[in-house]
PDB file of C-alpha atoms in Angstrom:
ATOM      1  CA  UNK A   1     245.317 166.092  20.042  1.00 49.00           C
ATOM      2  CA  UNK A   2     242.278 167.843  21.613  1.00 71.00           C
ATOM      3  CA  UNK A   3     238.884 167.360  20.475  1.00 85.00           C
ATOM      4  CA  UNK A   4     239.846 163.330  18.876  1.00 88.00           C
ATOM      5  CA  UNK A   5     235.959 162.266  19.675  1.00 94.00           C
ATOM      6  CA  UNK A   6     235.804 164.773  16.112  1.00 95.00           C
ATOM      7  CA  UNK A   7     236.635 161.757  13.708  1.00 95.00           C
ATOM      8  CA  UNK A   8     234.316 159.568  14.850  1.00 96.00           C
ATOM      9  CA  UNK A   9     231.224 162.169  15.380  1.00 97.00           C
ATOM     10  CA  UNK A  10     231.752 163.065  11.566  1.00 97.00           C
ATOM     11  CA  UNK A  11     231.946 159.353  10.510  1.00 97.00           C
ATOM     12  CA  UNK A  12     228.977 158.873  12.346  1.00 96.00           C
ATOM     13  CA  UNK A  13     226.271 161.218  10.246  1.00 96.00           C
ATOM     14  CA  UNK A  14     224.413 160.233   7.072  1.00 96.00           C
ATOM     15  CA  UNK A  15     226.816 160.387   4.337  1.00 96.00           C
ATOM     16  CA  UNK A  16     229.849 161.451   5.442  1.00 97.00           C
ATOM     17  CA  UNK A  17     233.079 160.192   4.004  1.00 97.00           C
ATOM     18  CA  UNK A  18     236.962 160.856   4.734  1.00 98.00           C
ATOM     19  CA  UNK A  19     240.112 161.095   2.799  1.00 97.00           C
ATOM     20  CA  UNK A  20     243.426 162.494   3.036  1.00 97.00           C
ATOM     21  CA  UNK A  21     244.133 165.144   0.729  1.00 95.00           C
ATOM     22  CA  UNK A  22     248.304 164.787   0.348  1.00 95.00           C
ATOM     23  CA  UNK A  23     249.012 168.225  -1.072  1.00 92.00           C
ATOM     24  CA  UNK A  24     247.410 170.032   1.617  1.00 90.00           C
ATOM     25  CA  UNK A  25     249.004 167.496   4.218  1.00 92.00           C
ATOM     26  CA  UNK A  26     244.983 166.965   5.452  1.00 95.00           C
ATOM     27  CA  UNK A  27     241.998 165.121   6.044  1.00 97.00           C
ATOM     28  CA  UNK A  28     238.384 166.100   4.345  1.00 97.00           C
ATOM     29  CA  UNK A  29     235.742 165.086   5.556  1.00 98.00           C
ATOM     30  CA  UNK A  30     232.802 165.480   2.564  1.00 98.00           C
ATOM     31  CA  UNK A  31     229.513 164.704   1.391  1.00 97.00           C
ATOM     32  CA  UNK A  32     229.607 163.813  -2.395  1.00 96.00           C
ATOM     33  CA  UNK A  33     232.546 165.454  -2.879  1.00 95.00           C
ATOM     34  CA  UNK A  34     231.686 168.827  -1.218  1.00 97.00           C
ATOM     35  CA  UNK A  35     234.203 169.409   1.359  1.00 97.00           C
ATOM     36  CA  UNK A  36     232.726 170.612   5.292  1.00 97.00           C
ATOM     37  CA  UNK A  37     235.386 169.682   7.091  1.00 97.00           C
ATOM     38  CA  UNK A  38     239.457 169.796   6.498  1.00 97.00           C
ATOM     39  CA  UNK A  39     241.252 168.758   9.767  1.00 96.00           C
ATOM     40  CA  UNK A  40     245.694 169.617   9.143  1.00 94.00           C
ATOM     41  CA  UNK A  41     247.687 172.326  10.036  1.00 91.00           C
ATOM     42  CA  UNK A  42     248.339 175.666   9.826  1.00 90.00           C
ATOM     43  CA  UNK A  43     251.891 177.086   8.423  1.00 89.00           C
ATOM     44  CA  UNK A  44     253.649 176.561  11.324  1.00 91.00           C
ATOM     45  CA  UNK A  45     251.864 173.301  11.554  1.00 89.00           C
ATOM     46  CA  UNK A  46     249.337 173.920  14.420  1.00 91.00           C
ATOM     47  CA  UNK A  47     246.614 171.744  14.117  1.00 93.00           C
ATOM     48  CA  UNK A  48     243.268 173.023  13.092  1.00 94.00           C
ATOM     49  CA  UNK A  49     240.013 171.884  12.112  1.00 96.00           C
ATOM     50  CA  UNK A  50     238.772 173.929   9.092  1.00 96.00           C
ATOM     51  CA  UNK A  51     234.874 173.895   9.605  1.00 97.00           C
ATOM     52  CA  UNK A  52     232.061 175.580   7.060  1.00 97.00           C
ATOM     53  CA  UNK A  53     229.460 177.259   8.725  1.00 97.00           C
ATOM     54  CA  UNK A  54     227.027 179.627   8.570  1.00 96.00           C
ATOM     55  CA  UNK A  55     228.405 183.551   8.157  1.00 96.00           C
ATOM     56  CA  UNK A  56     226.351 184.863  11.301  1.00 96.00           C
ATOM     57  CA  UNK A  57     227.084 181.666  13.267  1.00 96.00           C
ATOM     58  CA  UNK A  58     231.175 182.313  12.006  1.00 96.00           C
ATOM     59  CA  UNK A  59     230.830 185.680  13.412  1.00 96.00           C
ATOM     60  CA  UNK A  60     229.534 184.756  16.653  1.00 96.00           C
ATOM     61  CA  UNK A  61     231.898 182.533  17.593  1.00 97.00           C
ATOM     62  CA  UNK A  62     234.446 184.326  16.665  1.00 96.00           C
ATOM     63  CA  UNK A  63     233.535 186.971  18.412  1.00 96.00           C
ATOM     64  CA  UNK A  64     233.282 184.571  21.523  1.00 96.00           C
ATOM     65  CA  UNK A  65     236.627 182.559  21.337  1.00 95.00           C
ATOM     66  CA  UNK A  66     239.586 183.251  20.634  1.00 92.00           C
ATOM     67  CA  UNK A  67     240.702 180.112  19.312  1.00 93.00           C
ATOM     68  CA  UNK A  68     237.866 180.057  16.442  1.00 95.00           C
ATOM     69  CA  UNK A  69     239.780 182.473  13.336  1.00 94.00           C
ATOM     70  CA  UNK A  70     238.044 183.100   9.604  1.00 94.00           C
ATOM     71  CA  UNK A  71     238.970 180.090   8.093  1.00 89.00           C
ATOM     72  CA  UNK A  72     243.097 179.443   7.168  1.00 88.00           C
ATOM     73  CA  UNK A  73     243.680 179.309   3.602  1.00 84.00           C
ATOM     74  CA  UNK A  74     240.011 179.518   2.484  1.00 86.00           C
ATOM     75  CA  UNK A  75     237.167 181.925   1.985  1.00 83.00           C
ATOM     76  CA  UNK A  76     236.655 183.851   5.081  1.00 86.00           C
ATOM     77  CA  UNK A  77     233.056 184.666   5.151  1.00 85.00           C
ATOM     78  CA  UNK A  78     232.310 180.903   4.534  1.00 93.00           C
ATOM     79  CA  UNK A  79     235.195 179.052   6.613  1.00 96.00           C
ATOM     80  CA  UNK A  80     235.717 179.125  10.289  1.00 96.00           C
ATOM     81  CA  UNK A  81     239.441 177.663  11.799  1.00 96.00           C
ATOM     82  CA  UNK A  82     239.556 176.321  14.908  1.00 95.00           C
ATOM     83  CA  UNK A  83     243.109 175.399  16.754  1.00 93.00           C
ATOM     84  CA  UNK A  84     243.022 172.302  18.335  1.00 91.00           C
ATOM     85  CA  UNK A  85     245.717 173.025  20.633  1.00 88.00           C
ATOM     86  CA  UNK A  86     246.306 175.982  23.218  1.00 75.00           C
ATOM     87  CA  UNK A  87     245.131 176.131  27.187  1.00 75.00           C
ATOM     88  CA  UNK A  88     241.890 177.643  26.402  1.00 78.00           C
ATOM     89  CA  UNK A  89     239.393 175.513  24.817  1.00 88.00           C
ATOM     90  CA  UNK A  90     236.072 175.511  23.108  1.00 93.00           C
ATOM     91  CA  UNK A  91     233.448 173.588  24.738  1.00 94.00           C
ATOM     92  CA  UNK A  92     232.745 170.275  23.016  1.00 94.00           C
ATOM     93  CA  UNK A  93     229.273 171.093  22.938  1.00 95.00           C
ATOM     94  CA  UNK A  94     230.231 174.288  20.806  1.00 96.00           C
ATOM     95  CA  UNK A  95     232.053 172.501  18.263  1.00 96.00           C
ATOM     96  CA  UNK A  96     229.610 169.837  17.585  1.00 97.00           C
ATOM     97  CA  UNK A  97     227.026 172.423  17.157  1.00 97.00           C
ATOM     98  CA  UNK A  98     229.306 173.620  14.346  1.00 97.00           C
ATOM     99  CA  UNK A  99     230.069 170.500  12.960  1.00 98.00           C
ATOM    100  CA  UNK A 100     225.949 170.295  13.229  1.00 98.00           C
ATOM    101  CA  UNK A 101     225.603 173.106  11.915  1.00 97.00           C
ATOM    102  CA  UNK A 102     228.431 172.240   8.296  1.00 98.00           C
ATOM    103  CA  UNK A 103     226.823 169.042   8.031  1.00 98.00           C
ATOM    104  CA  UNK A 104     223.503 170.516   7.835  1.00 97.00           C
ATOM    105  CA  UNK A 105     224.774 173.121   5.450  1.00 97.00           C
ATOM    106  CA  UNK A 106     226.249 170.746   2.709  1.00 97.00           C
ATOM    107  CA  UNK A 107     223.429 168.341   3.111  1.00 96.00           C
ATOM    108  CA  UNK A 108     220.883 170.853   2.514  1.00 95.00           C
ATOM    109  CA  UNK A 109     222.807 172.096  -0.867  1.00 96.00           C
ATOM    110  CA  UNK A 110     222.533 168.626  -2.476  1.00 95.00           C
ATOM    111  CA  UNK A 111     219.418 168.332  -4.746  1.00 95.00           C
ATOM    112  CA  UNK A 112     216.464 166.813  -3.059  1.00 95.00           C
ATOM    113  CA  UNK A 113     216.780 163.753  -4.338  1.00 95.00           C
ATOM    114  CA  UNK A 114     220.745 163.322  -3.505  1.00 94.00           C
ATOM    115  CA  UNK A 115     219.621 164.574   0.156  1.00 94.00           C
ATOM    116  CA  UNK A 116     216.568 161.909   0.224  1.00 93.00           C
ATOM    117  CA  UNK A 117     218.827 158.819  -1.227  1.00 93.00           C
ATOM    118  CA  UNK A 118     221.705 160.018   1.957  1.00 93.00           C
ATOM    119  CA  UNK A 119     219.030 159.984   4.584  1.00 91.00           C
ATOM    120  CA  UNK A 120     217.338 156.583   3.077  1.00 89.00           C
ATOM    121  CA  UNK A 121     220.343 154.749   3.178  1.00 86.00           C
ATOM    122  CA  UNK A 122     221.793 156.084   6.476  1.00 75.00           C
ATOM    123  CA  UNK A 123     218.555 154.696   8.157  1.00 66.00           C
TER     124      UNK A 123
END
């Protein structure tokens, strides 16, 4: 699988933890519960990595590769898919600015005090 460093990156920031979600045949990667990333497959079981991001930022790189879809089986405007498989590839840099960028996203919609606590402990 392409882009394998992902597991690991995820694992590595404040508060992230990982389970395997059997109905969906996938892995979530979540932040008390709310989900940012879902790595599994698509119907035809080519692998993806499900990532929330920011709408604009969604657009944009979609716009930019063709590899990055509206998000499979989940809300469009919110979701961004990314195949993991394929010739073409996205840069790593570019997908660990979005997994920056859902990270930051789920962190920031805990209450302060949730987000404070993650950060403390992470130290």
């Amino acid at each position: 699988m392409n882009y394998a460093w992902t597991d690991e990156y995820l694992l590595q920031k404040p508060g992230v933890e990982k389970d395997f979600k059997a109905e969906w045949g996938s892995w979530r990667y979540m932040i008390r519960g709310k989900m940012l990333v879902m790595q599994g497959g698509d119907k035809t079981d080519r692998p993806i990595l499900t990532i929330k991001l920011d709408p604009a930022l969604s657009e944009l790189l979609r716009a930019q590769y063709e590899q990055i879809v509206p998000g499979y089986y989940s809300n469009k405007t919110h979701w961004s898919s990314l195949y993991l498989d394929g010739e073409a590839q996205v840069p790593d840099e570019t997908v660990r600015g979005m997994l920056d960028n859902a990270h930051e996203l789920i962190l920031n919609g805990l209450s302060k005090k949730i987000r404070e606590e993650i950060l403390q402990t992470s130290k």
